Short mmCIF file of C-alpha atoms in Angstrom, two decimals:
data_model
loop_
_atom_site.label_atom_id
_atom_site.label_comp_id
_atom_site.label_asym_id
_atom_site.label_seq_id
_atom_site.Cartn_x
_atom_site.Cartn_y
_atom_site.Cartn_z
CA MET A 1 2.02 -25.62 -15.76
CA LYS A 2 1.11 -24.61 -19.30
CA LYS A 3 3.15 -21.99 -21.11
CA LYS A 4 0.26 -19.53 -21.17
CA GLN A 5 -0.20 -19.88 -17.41
CA LEU A 6 3.50 -19.24 -16.84
CA MET A 7 3.30 -16.13 -19.00
CA ALA A 8 0.51 -14.89 -16.75
CA VAL A 9 2.68 -15.52 -13.68
CA CYS A 10 5.45 -13.55 -15.40
CA GLY A 11 2.98 -10.80 -16.22
CA ILE A 12 5.34 -8.21 -14.75
CA LEU A 13 6.44 -7.67 -18.33
CA ALA A 14 2.98 -7.33 -19.82
CA ALA A 15 3.61 -3.60 -20.24
CA ALA A 16 6.63 -2.03 -21.84
CA LEU A 17 9.21 0.19 -20.20
CA CYS A 18 10.35 3.40 -21.78
CA PHE A 19 13.93 3.51 -20.57
CA GLY A 20 15.61 6.90 -20.23
CA GLY A 21 18.71 8.53 -18.90
CA CYS A 22 22.41 8.23 -19.62
CA GLY A 23 25.42 6.66 -18.03
CA LYS A 24 26.69 3.09 -18.27
CA VAL A 25 26.24 0.43 -15.59
CA ASP A 26 28.41 -2.63 -15.00
CA GLY A 27 25.62 -5.13 -14.51
CA THR A 28 27.97 -8.00 -13.64
CA GLN A 29 28.93 -6.66 -10.22
CA THR A 30 27.40 -8.40 -7.21
CA VAL A 31 25.11 -6.07 -5.26
CA LEU A 32 23.30 -8.59 -3.03
CA THR A 33 24.43 -11.86 -1.46
CA VAL A 34 21.95 -14.09 0.36
CA ASN A 35 23.73 -17.10 1.82
CA ASP A 36 25.38 -18.66 -1.26
CA ASP A 37 23.28 -16.85 -3.86
CA GLN A 38 24.60 -13.71 -5.53
CA ILE A 39 22.42 -11.15 -7.30
CA SER A 40 24.05 -8.94 -9.90
CA MET A 41 23.53 -5.24 -10.39
CA GLY A 42 21.87 -5.92 -13.75
CA THR A 43 19.18 -8.06 -12.14
CA ALA A 44 18.65 -5.62 -9.28
CA LEU A 45 18.38 -2.68 -11.68
CA PHE A 46 15.90 -4.51 -13.88
CA ASP A 47 13.73 -4.97 -10.79
CA LEU A 48 14.25 -1.39 -9.60
CA ARG A 49 13.51 0.28 -12.92
CA TYR A 50 10.40 -1.74 -13.59
CA GLN A 51 9.01 -1.07 -10.12
CA GLN A 52 9.96 2.59 -10.50
CA ALA A 53 8.01 2.80 -13.75
CA GLU A 54 4.99 1.07 -12.24
CA MET A 55 4.93 3.35 -9.22
CA PHE A 56 5.48 6.49 -11.26
CA SER A 57 2.59 5.59 -13.56
CA TYR A 58 0.31 4.96 -10.59
CA TYR A 59 1.06 8.27 -8.88
CA GLU A 60 0.96 10.16 -12.17
CA GLN A 61 -2.61 8.93 -12.72
CA MET A 62 -3.55 9.92 -9.17
CA TYR A 63 -2.14 13.41 -9.64
CA GLN A 64 -3.97 13.79 -12.95
CA MET A 65 -7.26 12.83 -11.30
CA TYR A 66 -6.92 15.92 -9.12
CA GLY A 67 -5.75 18.13 -11.95
CA MET A 68 -2.20 18.29 -10.64
CA GLU A 69 1.16 17.78 -12.30
CA MET A 70 3.57 15.26 -10.85
CA ASP A 71 6.69 17.32 -10.34
CA GLY A 72 9.62 16.43 -8.14
CA TYR A 73 8.15 13.28 -6.59
CA TRP A 74 11.31 11.19 -6.25
CA SER A 75 13.33 14.15 -4.96
CA THR A 76 10.83 15.04 -2.24
CA GLU A 77 12.40 14.75 1.18
CA THR A 78 10.89 12.49 3.78
CA SER A 79 12.10 12.35 7.37
CA ALA A 80 12.92 8.93 8.80
CA SER A 81 14.89 8.09 11.89
CA ALA A 82 18.16 6.28 11.47
CA GLY A 83 17.74 2.55 11.21
CA GLU A 84 14.01 2.81 10.44
CA THR A 85 13.99 3.65 6.74
CA SER A 86 14.17 -0.01 5.81
CA GLU A 87 14.94 -3.39 7.26
CA THR A 88 17.94 -3.47 4.94
CA SER A 89 19.67 -1.26 7.51
CA GLU A 90 19.99 -4.38 9.64
CA ILE A 91 21.76 -6.28 6.87
CA SER A 92 25.54 -6.58 6.99
CA GLU A 93 27.47 -4.46 4.52
CA THR A 94 30.54 -5.13 2.38
CA SER A 95 31.64 -1.51 2.09
CA GLU A 96 32.40 1.43 4.32
CA THR A 97 29.39 3.53 5.22
CA GLU A 98 28.88 6.66 7.22
CA GLU A 99 28.02 6.17 10.85
CA THR A 100 24.33 6.45 11.53
CA SER A 101 23.11 8.76 14.24
CA SER A 102 20.14 8.42 16.54
CA SER A 103 18.69 11.66 15.19
CA ALA A 104 16.34 11.77 12.23
CA GLU A 105 18.10 11.64 8.85
CA LYS A 106 17.01 13.34 5.68
CA THR A 107 16.18 11.05 2.81
CA THR A 108 14.09 11.26 -0.35
CA TYR A 109 11.25 9.12 -1.62
CA GLY A 110 13.68 7.90 -4.26
CA GLU A 111 16.18 6.66 -1.68
CA GLN A 112 13.45 5.14 0.44
CA PHE A 113 12.10 3.38 -2.64
CA LYS A 114 15.55 1.90 -3.37
CA ASP A 115 15.67 0.46 0.15
CA ASP A 116 12.22 -1.07 -0.26
CA VAL A 117 13.12 -2.67 -3.59
CA MET A 118 16.30 -4.19 -2.16
CA GLU A 119 14.33 -5.55 0.79
CA THR A 120 11.77 -7.16 -1.51
CA LEU A 121 14.49 -8.62 -3.73
CA THR A 122 16.13 -10.10 -0.65
CA ASN A 123 12.83 -11.72 0.32
CA MET A 124 12.43 -13.15 -3.18
CA VAL A 125 15.86 -14.79 -2.98
CA LEU A 126 15.01 -16.23 0.45
CA MET A 127 11.78 -17.66 -0.98
CA SER A 128 13.65 -19.29 -3.83
CA GLN A 129 16.01 -20.93 -1.32
CA HIS A 130 13.06 -22.43 0.59
CA ALA A 131 10.88 -23.17 -2.44
CA GLN A 132 11.48 -26.92 -2.55
CA GLU A 133 10.22 -27.21 1.04
CA TYR A 134 6.83 -26.15 -0.32
CA GLY A 135 6.97 -28.14 -3.53
CA VAL A 136 7.58 -25.05 -5.65
CA VAL A 137 9.96 -25.65 -8.54
CA ILE A 138 10.87 -24.26 -11.95
CA SER A 139 10.12 -27.02 -14.46
CA GLU A 140 11.77 -27.53 -17.84
CA GLU A 141 8.64 -26.11 -19.46
CA ASP A 142 8.83 -23.08 -17.17
CA GLU A 143 12.49 -22.59 -18.01
CA ALA A 144 11.83 -22.72 -21.74
CA ALA A 145 9.02 -20.16 -21.45
CA ILE A 146 11.16 -17.88 -19.27
CA LYS A 147 14.04 -17.97 -21.75
CA GLU A 148 11.70 -17.22 -24.63
CA ALA A 149 10.06 -14.34 -22.79
CA ALA A 150 13.39 -12.87 -21.63
CA GLN A 151 14.86 -13.05 -25.13
CA LYS A 152 11.83 -11.32 -26.60
CA PHE A 153 12.15 -8.55 -24.05
CA VAL A 154 15.80 -8.03 -24.95
CA ASP A 155 15.12 -8.21 -28.70
CA ASP A 156 12.37 -5.60 -28.40
CA ASN A 157 14.61 -3.12 -26.58
CA ASP A 158 17.30 -0.84 -27.89
CA ALA A 159 20.65 -2.54 -27.17
CA GLN A 160 22.22 0.76 -26.11
CA ILE A 161 19.48 1.40 -23.57
CA LEU A 162 19.90 -2.05 -22.02
CA GLU A 163 23.66 -1.58 -21.93
CA LYS A 164 23.30 1.76 -20.17
CA ASN A 165 21.26 0.01 -17.48
CA GLY A 166 23.55 -3.02 -17.29
CA ILE A 167 20.72 -5.38 -18.23
CA ASP A 168 21.22 -8.48 -20.38
CA VAL A 169 19.08 -11.50 -21.15
CA GLN A 170 20.48 -13.45 -18.19
CA ASN A 171 19.37 -10.69 -15.81
CA VAL A 172 15.84 -10.79 -17.17
CA GLN A 173 15.76 -14.58 -16.94
CA GLU A 174 17.03 -14.54 -13.35
CA TYR A 175 14.44 -12.02 -12.25
CA MET A 176 11.63 -13.92 -13.98
CA ARG A 177 12.66 -17.12 -12.19
CA LEU A 178 12.64 -15.28 -8.86
CA TYR A 179 9.31 -13.68 -9.59
CA THR A 180 7.73 -16.96 -10.71
CA ILE A 181 8.76 -18.61 -7.44
CA PHE A 182 7.66 -15.54 -5.48
CA ALA A 183 4.18 -15.72 -7.04
CA ARG A 184 3.85 -19.44 -6.41
CA MET A 185 5.04 -19.21 -2.80
CA GLN A 186 2.31 -16.83 -1.66
CA GLU A 187 -0.32 -19.46 -0.87
CA PRO A 188 1.80 -22.35 0.49
CA MET A 189 3.66 -20.05 2.90
CA VAL A 190 0.39 -19.27 4.70
CA ALA A 191 -1.38 -22.58 4.15
CA ASP A 192 -1.18 -23.49 7.86
CA VAL A 193 -2.91 -20.33 9.06
CA ASP A 194 -6.11 -20.98 11.03
CA THR A 195 -8.96 -19.96 8.73
CA GLU A 196 -11.69 -20.20 11.39
CA VAL A 197 -12.80 -16.80 12.68
CA SER A 198 -15.66 -16.78 15.18
CA ASP A 199 -18.54 -14.31 15.25
CA GLU A 200 -17.39 -13.21 18.69
CA GLU A 201 -13.91 -12.29 17.42
CA ALA A 202 -15.16 -10.50 14.31
CA LYS A 203 -18.36 -9.03 15.74
CA LYS A 204 -19.35 -5.68 14.25
CA SER A 205 -22.21 -3.66 15.72
CA THR A 206 -24.00 -0.99 13.71
CA VAL A 207 -25.55 2.08 15.34
CA THR A 208 -27.07 5.38 14.31
CA TYR A 209 -25.90 8.24 16.47
CA VAL A 210 -26.61 11.94 16.77
CA ARG A 211 -23.77 14.20 17.87
CA ILE A 212 -24.66 17.61 19.20
CA LYS A 213 -21.68 19.82 18.71
CA GLU A 214 -21.07 23.55 18.90
CA ALA A 215 -21.20 25.04 15.40
CA GLU A 216 -17.99 26.45 13.95
CA ASP A 217 -17.17 30.00 14.94
CA THR A 218 -19.02 32.33 12.57
CA SER A 219 -17.50 35.53 13.95
CA SER A 220 -16.12 38.01 11.45
CA GLU A 221 -12.51 39.15 11.47
CA GLU A 222 -13.55 42.11 13.62
CA GLY A 223 -15.03 39.71 16.18
CA SER A 224 -18.73 40.58 15.76
CA GLU A 225 -21.19 37.66 15.61
CA THR A 226 -23.46 37.01 12.64
CA GLU A 227 -27.22 36.82 12.96
CA GLU A 228 -27.11 33.02 12.66
CA ALA A 229 -24.80 32.78 15.65
CA GLU A 230 -27.06 35.02 17.73
CA GLU A 231 -30.25 33.08 17.03
CA LYS A 232 -29.92 30.09 19.33
CA LYS A 233 -32.91 27.79 19.88
CA PHE A 234 -31.53 26.29 23.07
CA ALA A 235 -29.70 27.58 26.12
CA SER A 236 -27.10 24.82 25.88
CA LEU A 237 -26.03 21.90 23.73
CA LYS A 238 -27.25 19.51 26.40
CA ASP A 239 -30.70 21.09 26.24
CA GLU A 240 -30.64 20.68 22.48
CA ALA A 241 -29.66 17.02 22.84
CA GLN A 242 -32.49 16.47 25.32
CA ALA A 243 -34.99 18.11 22.95
CA VAL A 244 -33.93 15.81 20.11
CA LEU A 245 -34.17 12.79 22.43
CA ASP A 246 -37.67 13.78 23.58
CA ARG A 247 -38.77 14.11 19.97
CA LEU A 248 -37.31 10.72 19.00
CA LYS A 249 -39.08 9.01 21.90
CA GLN A 250 -42.39 10.09 20.40
CA GLU A 251 -41.84 7.86 17.37
CA ALA A 252 -44.14 4.82 17.18
CA ASP A 253 -41.35 2.69 15.69
CA ILE A 254 -37.97 4.04 16.68
CA ALA A 255 -36.20 1.16 14.91
CA THR A 256 -37.24 2.52 11.49
CA ALA A 257 -37.41 6.23 12.31
CA ASP A 258 -35.41 8.66 10.17
CA ILE A 259 -33.23 9.93 12.98
CA GLU A 260 -31.26 12.33 10.80
CA ALA A 261 -34.37 14.12 9.52
CA ILE A 262 -35.91 14.35 12.99
CA ALA A 263 -32.71 15.60 14.63
CA SER A 264 -32.16 18.29 11.98
CA GLU A 265 -35.73 19.52 12.41
CA VAL A 266 -35.27 19.97 16.15
CA GLY A 267 -31.75 21.36 16.42
CA ASP A 268 -29.22 23.28 14.35
CA ASP A 269 -26.12 21.75 15.91
CA THR A 270 -26.77 18.08 15.12
CA PHE A 271 -24.75 15.63 13.07
CA THR A 272 -26.16 12.16 12.36
CA ALA A 273 -24.34 9.09 11.03
CA GLN A 274 -24.70 5.34 10.85
CA VAL A 275 -21.45 3.55 11.69
CA SER A 276 -20.14 0.11 12.52
CA TYR A 277 -17.53 -0.72 15.15
CA ASP A 278 -15.89 -3.68 16.85
CA ALA A 279 -14.19 -4.28 20.18
CA GLU A 280 -10.90 -2.87 18.89
CA ASP A 281 -12.40 0.34 17.53
CA LEU A 282 -10.73 3.57 18.65
CA VAL A 283 -12.48 5.89 16.19
CA TYR A 284 -15.85 6.51 17.80
CA ASP A 285 -16.47 7.95 21.25
CA ALA A 286 -16.04 5.38 24.03
CA LYS A 287 -18.96 6.67 26.13
CA MET A 288 -21.27 6.54 23.14
CA LYS A 289 -20.26 2.93 22.40
CA GLU A 290 -20.56 1.98 26.06
CA ALA A 291 -24.17 3.19 26.09
CA ALA A 292 -24.90 1.50 22.75
CA ASN A 293 -23.60 -1.84 24.02
CA THR A 294 -26.41 -1.97 26.60
CA LEU A 295 -29.08 -1.96 23.85
CA SER A 296 -30.83 -4.57 21.73
CA ASP A 297 -31.61 -4.26 18.03
CA GLY A 298 -33.81 -1.24 17.30
CA GLN A 299 -33.52 0.27 20.80
CA LEU A 300 -32.83 3.94 21.52
CA TYR A 301 -30.69 4.79 24.53
CA ASP A 302 -32.88 6.62 27.01
CA GLY A 303 -30.58 9.44 27.97
CA VAL A 304 -28.20 12.10 26.75
CA ILE A 305 -24.64 10.78 26.64
CA GLU A 306 -21.81 13.13 27.52
CA GLY A 307 -18.95 11.88 25.39
CA GLU A 308 -15.30 11.72 26.29
CA ASP A 309 -14.69 14.22 23.49
CA GLY A 310 -16.92 16.84 25.16
CA ASN A 311 -19.82 16.47 22.74
CA TYR A 312 -23.30 15.15 23.53
CA TYR A 313 -24.63 11.99 21.90
CA LEU A 314 -27.86 10.10 21.29
CA VAL A 315 -27.62 6.56 19.97
CA ARG A 316 -29.83 3.81 18.55
CA MET A 317 -28.61 0.24 18.20
CA ASP A 318 -29.44 -0.87 14.66
CA SER A 319 -27.80 -4.29 14.82
CA VAL A 320 -25.90 -5.81 17.73
CA LEU A 321 -24.32 -8.28 15.33
CA ASP A 322 -24.34 -6.86 11.82
CA ARG A 323 -24.05 -9.99 9.70
CA GLU A 324 -22.65 -8.34 6.60
CA LYS A 325 -20.12 -6.18 8.43
CA THR A 326 -19.10 -9.06 10.68
CA ASP A 327 -18.44 -11.34 7.70
CA GLU A 328 -16.40 -8.59 6.04
CA ASN A 329 -14.40 -8.25 9.24
CA LYS A 330 -13.76 -11.98 9.25
CA GLU A 331 -12.09 -11.62 5.86
CA THR A 332 -9.99 -8.75 7.18
CA ILE A 333 -8.93 -10.72 10.26
CA LEU A 334 -8.00 -13.72 8.11
CA GLU A 335 -5.95 -11.57 5.73
CA ASN A 336 -4.17 -10.02 8.71
CA ARG A 337 -3.37 -13.48 10.08
CA LYS A 338 -1.91 -14.51 6.74
CA SER A 339 0.08 -11.30 6.45
CA ASP A 340 1.48 -11.72 9.97
CA ALA A 341 2.41 -15.36 9.30
CA TYR A 342 4.02 -14.43 5.99
CA ASP A 343 6.08 -11.63 7.55
CA ALA A 344 7.09 -13.81 10.50
CA LEU A 345 8.32 -16.59 8.22
CA LEU A 346 10.38 -14.20 6.12
CA LYS A 347 11.86 -12.68 9.28
CA GLN A 348 12.75 -16.14 10.56
CA TRP A 349 14.48 -17.05 7.30
CA LYS A 350 16.36 -13.76 7.29
CA ASP A 351 17.48 -14.18 10.91
CA GLU A 352 18.83 -17.60 10.02
CA SER A 353 20.65 -16.33 6.92
CA SER A 354 23.67 -14.30 5.95
CA VAL A 355 22.49 -11.30 3.91
CA THR A 356 24.91 -8.74 2.53
CA VAL A 357 24.19 -5.64 0.47
CA ASN A 358 27.04 -3.87 -1.31
CA THR A 359 25.88 -0.46 -0.12
CA SER A 360 28.65 1.53 -1.81
CA LEU A 361 27.57 0.09 -5.16
CA TRP A 362 23.83 0.42 -4.53
CA LYS A 363 24.31 3.99 -3.32
CA LYS A 364 25.45 5.01 -6.81
CA VAL A 365 22.06 4.08 -8.25
CA LYS A 366 19.80 7.10 -8.55
CA VAL A 367 16.02 7.22 -8.42
CA GLN A 368 15.27 10.79 -9.34
CA ASP A 369 12.98 13.01 -11.35
CA SER A 370 15.59 13.92 -13.95
CA GLU A 371 15.66 10.29 -15.10
CA GLN A 372 12.13 8.96 -15.49
CA TYR A 373 11.07 5.41 -16.20
CA ARG A 374 7.57 4.97 -17.52
CA VAL A 375 5.21 2.13 -18.34
CA LYS A 376 3.94 2.12 -21.89
CA GLU A 377 0.60 0.36 -22.21
CA VAL A 378 0.45 -2.38 -24.83
CA SER A 379 -2.36 -2.55 -27.36
CA GLU A 380 -5.40 -4.78 -26.87
CA THR A 381 -4.17 -7.03 -29.69
CA GLU A 382 -0.83 -7.50 -28.00
CA GLU A 383 -2.48 -8.22 -24.63
CA THR A 384 -4.56 -11.05 -26.07
CA SER A 385 -1.59 -12.78 -27.69
CA GLU A 386 0.40 -15.35 -25.78
CA GLU A 387 3.62 -13.51 -26.47
CA SER A 388 2.34 -10.26 -24.96
CA ALA A 389 3.95 -11.12 -21.63
CA VAL A 390 7.00 -9.34 -22.95
CA SER A 391 6.40 -6.20 -24.96
CA GLU A 392 8.37 -3.45 -26.56
CA ALA A 393 10.55 -1.20 -24.44
CA GLU A 394 12.01 2.00 -25.72
CA GLU A 395 13.97 5.01 -24.56
CA SER A 396 11.91 7.81 -23.02
CA SER A 397 12.67 10.98 -24.88
CA GLU A 398 9.79 13.51 -24.68
CA GLY A 399 10.54 14.72 -28.21
CA SER A 400 14.33 14.51 -27.98
CA GLU A 401 17.07 12.46 -26.38
CA ALA A 402 17.28 12.89 -22.62
CA PRO A 403 20.05 15.32 -21.67
CA GLU A 404 23.08 13.91 -19.95
CA THR A 405 23.23 14.74 -16.26
CA GLU A 406 25.57 13.73 -13.49
CA SER A 407 22.72 12.18 -11.54
CA SER A 408 21.68 9.97 -14.46
CA GLU A 409 24.81 7.88 -14.17
CA ALA A 410 23.43 5.00 -12.13
CA ALA A 411 26.60 3.09 -11.31
CA GLU A 412 29.99 2.74 -12.89
#
């Protein structure tokens, strides 16, 4: 593989981290052991902090889209039952831990995120141990490019910031090797998955339906009804549904009729939509779909359907086998097959392996709002250069050095 291609594979470093926080980490301590392979705290923290920066940047952009400020994200509590927060809970531990209870435990998004990162790192190590089975190797050319990229990353960062996070050039190199193998293992691990998906399995039908539903309560706080609520065209919703049906049946070409316009002209309590569904669908009313499945393309069901949800429906079958939607569903089914095969293989490897997390050490690492890690976008010039796979990283300081806090001491 050419150097430039390897740099693209190692594109995790294409943006720069703005490291922040205080406290010194001993990056040489072993935090994860997978069979005979040991992963140091420095390597694990490099992974954690980069992923933390990526995720923070993503959610920050989402919050900004809605005009909101991202405040207290990592410290937000999420409720998860014991043993379900992460698969890492099943991994053996080298240190004493508190006994877990069957009741729900309080945890934060930060803690949950740490578990997820450790799980992913474990999977990456497992992939590296099985890489040769799939013909995936790190060549001499790869190794040279990795060393060059890792050294540039270290050179472009403040030495004190790296020291605080326990990260050295060997940690960066180790993670880049793991990530390179991880990226190259994605396709061969699922190469044996059956790619044939039949029309019958993926079949999507498209219908246009009218739902006749009681309008929302328009009563005032005192309980009196508004004029709109008093002026009802029909004695019941079923009568309204029948009136819409009678009007639709007058159309010369029901297959092309504008059902929404016609329904809204007849009744005030109508909602019209065109939707697609398959055999596994649980979203749309079962009675409505049952009636639709008796129709051919362009046919209107000759009757008012009383849905399981208590509403009344009218339905036209637009396409028994919607070609476009069915083909899209084939892609979804195939991706699900690959995902299931991928997860099953990783689970098999893990079940066959000895995996140990030093939980007392990992517990000292904090993912919190008082110590932010951010991604700093590189310039267009830097992105187009071959060396842009590793860019500048600097301490985050929002105008001044980050204040020292007890929680910012990751691990000692």
